[in-house]
Amino acid sequence: MPPAPWRIIRGDALTVLPTLPAASVDAVITDPPYNSGGRTSSDRRNQSALTKYVSPQSRHAPDAHALGDFAGDNRDQRSYTAWLSMLLAESLRVARIGASCLVFSDWRQLAATSDALQAGGWTWRGIIPWHKPISRPIANGFRQECEYVLWGSNGDPTKHPETIYLPGWLEGSQPRGKSRVHITQKPLDVMRALVRICPPGGHVLDPCAGSGTTGVAALAEGRTWTGIEITEHYANVARGRFDLGA
Amino acid sequence: MPPAPWRIIRGDALTVLPTLPAASVDAVITDPPYNSGGRTSSDRRNQSALTKYVSPQSRHAPDAHALGDFAGDNRDQRSYTAWLSMLLAESLRVARIGASCLVFSDWRQLAATSDALQAGGWTWRGIIPWHKPISRPIANGFRQECEYVLWGSNGDPTKHPETIYLPGWLEGSQPRGKSRVHITQKPLDVMRALVRICPPGGHVLDPCAGSGTTGVAALAEGRTWTGIEITEHYANVARGRFDLGA
DNA sequence: CCTCTCGATGAATCCATCT
DNA sequence: AAGATGGATTCATCGAGAG
């Protein structure tokens, strides 16, 4: 029997990563909690992600969606850089030479995330903006309608058996309705474009798996996947998405 | 006779800015030399901007455009941060309370530019990606097809008399053919969207004016403009664009 | 089946009020 | 007085339901 194409490990990434074998994955693709949002530094540290990122009318609506909260979104910026640097350094150990690393960030944490990527030992190779057409306007200012994917590599990136050319920007709206299972869920099309940086048949690691969209995308594109997720709730949600698909 | 709606001062920004009166402009919008490009730090420091940013076939074509070189593109990253911090700090002095500052950057210098913006005393407010549809694909990787505009403000941004809502994502190709007068010239539509952050009738300052597209956009949108340009060549090019329009 | 209208929403930000 | 809190604001997009 071949090894399962996907696997979810429930636990803290900084604890689980050291247990994985060195040089065993072909790409690291993850969406860490941004530790941003909120109005004051106190909000960022003390409020839950649900309160920070979901609008009051959604939370209080009669048919409010029952989305779980997520963990690890209460660090100040210095701790965020330190935590993410450690996570990415551990991920580098697990990555093969030539592997790519993709990390999501919002505009506030972009500089800190690029510091962490390089502090973790990855070579910085670029930024892929993700444009979200649904976003609030800002009075007398520029709408904040993008998030950013930072691209790094472990040495020179691996050449694919058949050369591919990937887009330099992505567009997509967050899933709505019953397909929405996470507060900050990424669109499947966006993740499918990103996992293609991993050579076909390769193995993708996501240390902050959430509801597992990276894994769904990886399998859809013919890659295999390991996810690490800290909350029991989302680890179960992710398992459910694969079991349904299988 | 009313004061001229535009003015170009030939000189080094760090020398000229201290001669301008404090709190006299409503927006600072500029595209500094990125000091980026090239694969090695040696390439970045020793090649000319023309060699780094214009492809060999364009430079050597029979009808090669007679683009001037530009100055100040040979700093290493640490010096770039220091230089830009000083330039932006001097610009802050010249800016009124509530003024906005917009600075172009490529992906390599984005973190350094956000550091310089904040070191210069501006409050960081966001990033507006500019998508350039014409760009080179990358084998086995993500195309780099965006540049970035960093947005800062001097305290809380001024409220416009009539509230405006500006886009968080810009699209436009660099001018080609005879309308192209500068190596890194920005599209007029992109600059017109950006100058609207300055309240109508207000005054825009560009300390690295180049061929003066910011000024052309400012006048088109009903703002006035002061540009500072270090090279005699581009100061003259810019003057020519206004004289033609007048 | 396709088009149209209606309504809900967003990793947000602003502002007056309160502690 | 600085920091925390609750409620209001905005529009492009998209899903649902009607015609």
XYZ file of N, CA, C and O (backbone and C1' of nucleotides) in Angstrom, chain D residues 1-17:
119
model
P -4.135 67.387 29.816
O -3.783 65.870 29.481
C -2.666 65.312 30.119
C -2.624 63.836 29.872
C -2.882 63.455 28.406
O -1.964 62.432 28.054
C -4.340 62.270 29.813
P -1.536 62.309 26.505
O -1.268 60.746 26.411
C -0.614 60.076 27.485
C -1.271 58.736 27.713
C -1.451 57.906 26.451
O -1.067 56.567 26.722
C -3.532 58.189 27.536
P -0.968 55.540 25.528
O -2.158 54.539 25.871
C -2.291 54.054 27.202
C -3.640 53.394 27.344
C -4.009 52.468 26.183
O -4.565 51.273 26.727
C -5.734 54.029 26.534
P -4.973 50.078 25.774
O -6.549 49.996 26.008
C -7.046 49.847 27.326
C -8.559 49.908 27.310
C -9.223 48.951 26.326
O -10.355 48.377 26.967
C -9.934 51.167 25.903
P -11.154 47.196 26.200
O -12.470 47.939 25.722
C -13.159 48.806 26.619
C -14.420 49.310 25.945
C -15.019 48.347 24.926
O -16.408 48.232 25.162
C -14.701 50.482 23.956
P -17.249 47.049 24.477
O -18.365 47.869 23.685
C -18.814 49.121 24.205
C -19.610 49.855 23.146
C -20.309 48.962 22.128
O -21.587 49.513 21.850
C -18.792 50.403 21.005
P -22.586 48.812 20.827
O -22.737 49.926 19.690
C -22.679 51.308 20.053
C -22.551 52.146 18.802
C -23.303 51.588 17.589
O -23.875 52.667 16.870
C -21.022 51.809 17.072
P -24.741 52.418 15.550
O -23.940 53.261 14.456
C -23.417 54.538 14.801
C -22.592 55.062 13.656
C -23.193 54.802 12.273
O -23.047 55.965 11.472
C -21.022 53.852 12.409
P -23.710 55.987 10.008
O -22.454 55.805 9.065
C -21.284 56.575 9.290
C -20.188 56.121 8.352
C -20.682 55.714 6.954
O -20.068 56.545 5.989
C -19.183 54.088 7.858
P -20.871 56.813 4.592
O -20.091 55.852 3.601
C -18.709 56.070 3.336
C -18.137 54.894 2.608
C -19.028 54.354 1.499
O -18.588 54.895 0.266
C -18.190 52.581 2.892
P -19.511 54.892 -1.040
O -19.042 53.576 -1.791
C -17.681 53.438 -2.195
C -17.465 52.030 -2.693
C -18.477 51.573 -3.746
O -17.825 50.676 -4.627
C -18.553 50.119 -1.938
P -17.817 50.907 -6.193
O -17.054 49.598 -6.709
C -15.796 49.273 -6.145
C -15.672 47.777 -5.973
C -16.213 46.953 -7.140
O -15.319 45.878 -7.391
C -17.327 46.340 -5.142
P -15.596 44.848 -8.551
O -16.185 43.590 -7.789
C -15.459 43.084 -6.661
C -16.305 42.071 -5.938
C -16.922 40.987 -6.816
O -16.459 39.745 -6.318
C -18.498 41.852 -5.288
P -16.509 38.427 -7.204
O -17.650 37.573 -6.487
C -17.607 37.429 -5.062
C -18.945 36.957 -4.568
C -19.617 35.942 -5.501
O -20.147 34.891 -4.712
C -21.094 37.702 -5.015
P -20.399 33.455 -5.365
O -21.545 32.887 -4.413
C -21.570 33.276 -3.039
C -23.002 33.347 -2.557
C -23.923 32.296 -3.179
O -24.772 31.768 -2.172
C -24.768 34.474 -3.618
P -25.732 30.538 -2.489
O -27.174 31.183 -2.260
C -27.349 32.170 -1.237
C -28.707 32.810 -1.399
C -29.781 31.854 -1.928
O -30.995 32.109 -1.238
C -29.571 33.698 -3.382
P -32.198 31.050 -1.305
O -33.358 31.868 -2.002
C -33.554 33.243 -1.667
C -34.251 33.941 -2.800
C -35.334 33.105 -3.493
O -36.513 33.877 -3.592
C -33.876 34.026 -5.083
